[in-house]
Amino acid sequence: MRIHIAADHAGFDLKTALVSHLRESGHDVVDHGADTYDAEDDYPGVCIAAAEAVVADAGSLGIVIGGSGNGEQIAANKVRGVRAALAWNRETATLARQHNDANVVAIGARQHTTEEAIALVEAFLGEAFSGDERHQRRIDQVAEYEMR
Ligand SMILES: O=C(CO)[C@H](O)[C@H](O)COP(=O)(O)O
């Protein structure tokens, strides 16, 4: 699977660990930055770049990482076609796929150990959208609003 990933300084080390881990697992990972650690950098640009890449690349998924993941999720969700979910435990990671068909997961690197965060990402990537009519109906309602 192709995965578009981005992080600011707060998520930089986790991004580095995830890129290695996901590539070793056979995924095609595209790193949208930050390219170097800069304690003063800003998350919107890299998160929006990763989110735009997900929309342009059918079947791909995205990962945006910051200290809390909140701003990263907010930035990604500004991109039309993105459904970004903040995953903070295994259930929110899997429900993001099952119920919301989320195509981007946001992770708060300061909220988890590296191992916990990797497990959240794996839970997200390993789950599929249920396809249940009620969930699709709700997703369509959000999409309809987004297009107005
Ligand atoms: O999580 C984030 C946004 O939601 C950022 O990573 C966080 O706000 C960065 O904080 P600081 O500049 O104090 O290191």
mmCIF file of C-alpha atoms and ligand atoms in Angstrom:
data_model
loop_
_atom_site.group_PDB
_atom_site.id
_atom_site.type_symbol
_atom_site.label_atom_id
_atom_site.label_comp_id
_atom_site.label_asym_id
_atom_site.label_seq_id
_atom_site.Cartn_x
_atom_site.Cartn_y
_atom_site.Cartn_z
ATOM 1 C CA MET A 1 0.000 0.000 0.000
ATOM 2 C CA ARG A 2 1.192 3.537 -0.690
ATOM 3 C CA ILE A 3 1.281 5.727 2.409
ATOM 4 C CA HIS A 4 1.760 9.492 2.454
ATOM 5 C CA ILE A 5 3.293 10.675 5.720
ATOM 6 C CA ALA A 6 4.128 14.046 7.246
ATOM 7 C CA ALA A 7 5.128 15.448 10.629
ATOM 8 C CA ASP A 8 6.292 18.639 12.254
ATOM 9 C CA HIS A 9 9.170 18.789 14.765
ATOM 10 C CA ALA A 10 7.053 17.208 17.503
ATOM 11 C CA GLY A 11 6.411 14.168 15.352
ATOM 12 C CA PHE A 12 9.749 14.069 13.569
ATOM 13 C CA ASP A 13 11.301 11.153 15.465
ATOM 14 C CA LEU A 14 8.116 9.106 15.256
ATOM 15 C CA LYS A 15 7.880 9.802 11.521
ATOM 16 C CA THR A 16 11.455 8.585 11.081
ATOM 17 C CA ALA A 17 10.639 5.392 12.991
ATOM 18 C CA LEU A 18 7.396 4.867 11.079
ATOM 19 C CA VAL A 19 8.967 5.378 7.654
ATOM 20 C CA SER A 20 11.530 2.664 8.444
ATOM 21 C CA HIS A 21 8.988 0.341 9.984
ATOM 22 C CA LEU A 22 6.439 0.694 7.200
ATOM 23 C CA ARG A 23 9.036 0.289 4.448
ATOM 24 C CA GLU A 24 10.363 -2.844 6.152
ATOM 25 C CA SER A 25 6.760 -4.083 6.195
ATOM 26 C CA GLY A 26 6.584 -3.663 2.417
ATOM 27 C CA HIS A 27 4.667 -0.400 2.140
ATOM 28 C CA ASP A 28 5.506 2.268 -0.417
ATOM 29 C CA VAL A 29 6.010 5.301 1.825
ATOM 30 C CA VAL A 30 6.136 8.846 0.455
ATOM 31 C CA ASP A 31 7.578 11.295 2.991
ATOM 32 C CA HIS A 32 6.179 14.817 2.619
ATOM 33 C CA GLY A 33 8.394 16.281 5.351
ATOM 34 C CA ALA A 34 9.531 17.816 7.484
ATOM 35 C CA ASP A 35 12.852 16.811 5.952
ATOM 36 C CA THR A 36 14.948 17.954 8.887
ATOM 37 C CA TYR A 37 14.284 18.623 12.560
ATOM 38 C CA ASP A 38 13.476 22.272 13.205
ATOM 39 C CA ALA A 39 11.962 23.064 16.600
ATOM 40 C CA GLU A 40 10.284 26.165 15.134
ATOM 41 C CA ASP A 41 8.652 24.598 12.099
ATOM 42 C CA ASP A 42 4.907 24.606 11.408
ATOM 43 C CA TYR A 43 2.670 21.632 10.698
ATOM 44 C CA PRO A 44 0.061 22.947 8.212
ATOM 45 C CA GLY A 45 2.157 22.896 5.034
ATOM 46 C CA VAL A 46 3.468 19.355 5.344
ATOM 47 C CA CYS A 47 0.140 17.964 6.548
ATOM 48 C CA ILE A 48 -1.773 19.596 3.704
ATOM 49 C CA ALA A 49 0.807 18.292 1.212
ATOM 50 C CA ALA A 50 0.382 14.737 2.492
ATOM 51 C CA ALA A 51 -3.399 15.086 2.525
ATOM 52 C CA GLU A 52 -3.490 16.407 -1.048
ATOM 53 C CA ALA A 53 -1.320 13.492 -2.127
ATOM 54 C CA VAL A 54 -3.765 11.004 -0.592
ATOM 55 C CA VAL A 55 -6.670 12.520 -2.511
ATOM 56 C CA ALA A 56 -4.667 12.472 -5.753
ATOM 57 C CA ASP A 57 -3.555 8.856 -5.236
ATOM 58 C CA ALA A 58 -6.595 6.552 -5.145
ATOM 59 C CA GLY A 59 -6.262 3.724 -2.649
ATOM 60 C CA SER A 60 -3.468 5.353 -0.683
ATOM 61 C CA LEU A 61 -3.677 6.349 2.983
ATOM 62 C CA GLY A 62 -2.079 9.172 4.937
ATOM 63 C CA ILE A 63 -0.438 9.660 8.327
ATOM 64 C CA VAL A 64 0.034 13.106 9.865
ATOM 65 C CA ILE A 65 1.946 13.457 13.114
ATOM 66 C CA GLY A 66 2.451 16.236 15.629
ATOM 67 C CA GLY A 67 2.614 16.632 19.365
ATOM 68 C CA SER A 68 -1.097 16.104 19.952
ATOM 69 C CA GLY A 69 -2.205 15.302 16.412
ATOM 70 C CA ASN A 70 -5.029 17.821 16.738
ATOM 71 C CA GLY A 71 -3.683 20.564 14.502
ATOM 72 C CA GLU A 72 -2.423 17.987 12.032
ATOM 73 C CA GLN A 73 -5.895 16.454 11.790
ATOM 74 C CA ILE A 74 -7.462 19.902 11.403
ATOM 75 C CA ALA A 75 -5.045 20.866 8.627
ATOM 76 C CA ALA A 76 -5.518 17.593 6.737
ATOM 77 C CA ASN A 77 -9.292 17.916 6.950
ATOM 78 C CA LYS A 78 -9.162 21.231 5.080
ATOM 79 C CA VAL A 79 -8.317 19.278 1.929
ATOM 80 C CA ARG A 80 -11.418 18.329 -0.036
ATOM 81 C CA GLY A 81 -11.862 14.569 -0.053
ATOM 82 C CA VAL A 82 -9.885 13.964 3.117
ATOM 83 C CA ARG A 83 -11.404 12.261 6.139
ATOM 84 C CA ALA A 84 -8.724 12.568 8.800
ATOM 85 C CA ALA A 85 -9.241 10.953 12.195
ATOM 86 C CA LEU A 86 -7.240 11.403 15.391
ATOM 87 C CA ALA A 87 -6.392 7.924 16.698
ATOM 88 C CA TRP A 88 -5.545 7.774 20.377
ATOM 89 C CA ASN A 89 -6.216 4.141 21.200
ATOM 90 C CA ARG A 90 -6.693 0.924 19.261
ATOM 91 C CA GLU A 91 -10.460 1.326 19.040
ATOM 92 C CA THR A 92 -10.376 4.872 17.674
ATOM 93 C CA ALA A 93 -7.794 3.723 15.127
ATOM 94 C CA THR A 94 -9.905 0.809 13.870
ATOM 95 C CA LEU A 95 -13.236 2.670 14.043
ATOM 96 C CA ALA A 96 -11.737 5.432 11.924
ATOM 97 C CA ARG A 97 -11.560 2.916 9.089
ATOM 98 C CA GLN A 98 -14.634 0.773 9.886
ATOM 99 C CA HIS A 99 -17.141 3.576 10.424
ATOM 100 C CA ASN A 100 -15.590 6.693 8.894
ATOM 101 C CA ASP A 101 -13.596 5.285 5.983
ATOM 102 C CA ALA A 102 -10.880 7.675 7.147
ATOM 103 C CA ASN A 103 -8.128 8.058 4.587
ATOM 104 C CA VAL A 104 -5.757 9.908 6.911
ATOM 105 C CA VAL A 105 -4.851 9.116 10.505
ATOM 106 C CA ALA A 106 -3.502 11.779 12.859
ATOM 107 C CA ILE A 107 -1.209 10.716 15.689
ATOM 108 C CA GLY A 108 -0.018 12.695 18.709
ATOM 109 C CA ALA A 109 3.593 11.680 19.118
ATOM 110 C CA ARG A 110 3.808 13.236 22.598
ATOM 111 C CA GLN A 111 0.887 11.138 23.792
ATOM 112 C CA HIS A 112 2.332 7.662 23.155
ATOM 113 C CA THR A 113 5.504 5.662 23.197
ATOM 114 C CA THR A 114 6.909 4.899 19.760
ATOM 115 C CA GLU A 115 5.711 1.320 20.096
ATOM 116 C CA GLU A 116 2.191 2.436 21.012
ATOM 117 C CA ALA A 117 2.066 4.867 18.106
ATOM 118 C CA ILE A 118 3.254 2.242 15.639
ATOM 119 C CA ALA A 119 0.547 -0.098 16.941
ATOM 120 C CA LEU A 120 -2.072 2.618 16.367
ATOM 121 C CA VAL A 121 -0.905 3.094 12.803
ATOM 122 C CA GLU A 122 -0.892 -0.646 12.157
ATOM 123 C CA ALA A 123 -4.403 -0.941 13.560
ATOM 124 C CA PHE A 124 -5.538 1.829 11.229
ATOM 125 C CA LEU A 125 -3.814 0.433 8.139
ATOM 126 C CA GLY A 126 -5.005 -3.084 8.855
ATOM 127 C CA GLU A 127 -8.686 -2.233 9.028
ATOM 128 C CA ALA A 128 -11.197 -1.805 6.204
ATOM 129 C CA PHE A 129 -14.327 0.293 5.824
ATOM 130 C CA SER A 130 -17.340 -1.790 6.798
ATOM 131 C CA GLY A 131 -19.365 -0.523 3.860
ATOM 132 C CA ASP A 132 -22.466 -0.487 6.060
ATOM 133 C CA GLU A 133 -25.207 1.649 4.540
ATOM 134 C CA ARG A 134 -25.595 3.853 7.620
ATOM 135 C CA HIS A 135 -21.902 4.735 7.656
ATOM 136 C CA GLN A 136 -21.782 5.396 3.916
ATOM 137 C CA ARG A 137 -24.900 7.550 4.215
ATOM 138 C CA ARG A 138 -23.241 9.721 6.871
ATOM 139 C CA ILE A 139 -19.984 9.976 4.938
ATOM 140 C CA ASP A 140 -21.982 11.039 1.880
ATOM 141 C CA GLN A 141 -23.728 13.748 3.911
ATOM 142 C CA VAL A 142 -20.385 15.235 4.918
ATOM 143 C CA ALA A 143 -19.117 14.997 1.341
ATOM 144 C CA GLU A 144 -22.242 16.689 0.052
ATOM 145 C CA TYR A 145 -21.655 19.588 2.440
ATOM 146 C CA GLU A 146 -18.000 19.727 1.425
ATOM 147 C CA MET A 147 -18.972 20.173 -2.238
ATOM 148 C CA ARG A 148 -21.334 23.089 -1.527
HETATM 149 O O1 LIG B 1 0.472 18.997 18.009
HETATM 150 C C1 LIG B 1 0.659 20.017 17.409
HETATM 151 C C2 LIG B 1 -0.463 20.792 16.818
HETATM 152 O O2 LIG B 1 -1.706 20.208 17.137
HETATM 153 C C3 LIG B 1 2.029 20.573 17.308
HETATM 154 O O3 LIG B 1 2.931 19.537 17.092
HETATM 155 C C4 LIG B 1 2.367 21.302 18.608
HETATM 156 O O4 LIG B 1 1.428 22.349 18.814
HETATM 157 C C5 LIG B 1 3.791 21.853 18.567
HETATM 158 O O5 LIG B 1 4.046 22.483 19.799
HETATM 159 P P1 LIG B 1 5.418 23.258 20.098
HETATM 160 O O6 LIG B 1 5.607 24.269 19.001
HETATM 161 O O7 LIG B 1 5.188 23.892 21.453
HETATM 162 O O8 LIG B 1 6.531 22.228 20.088
#
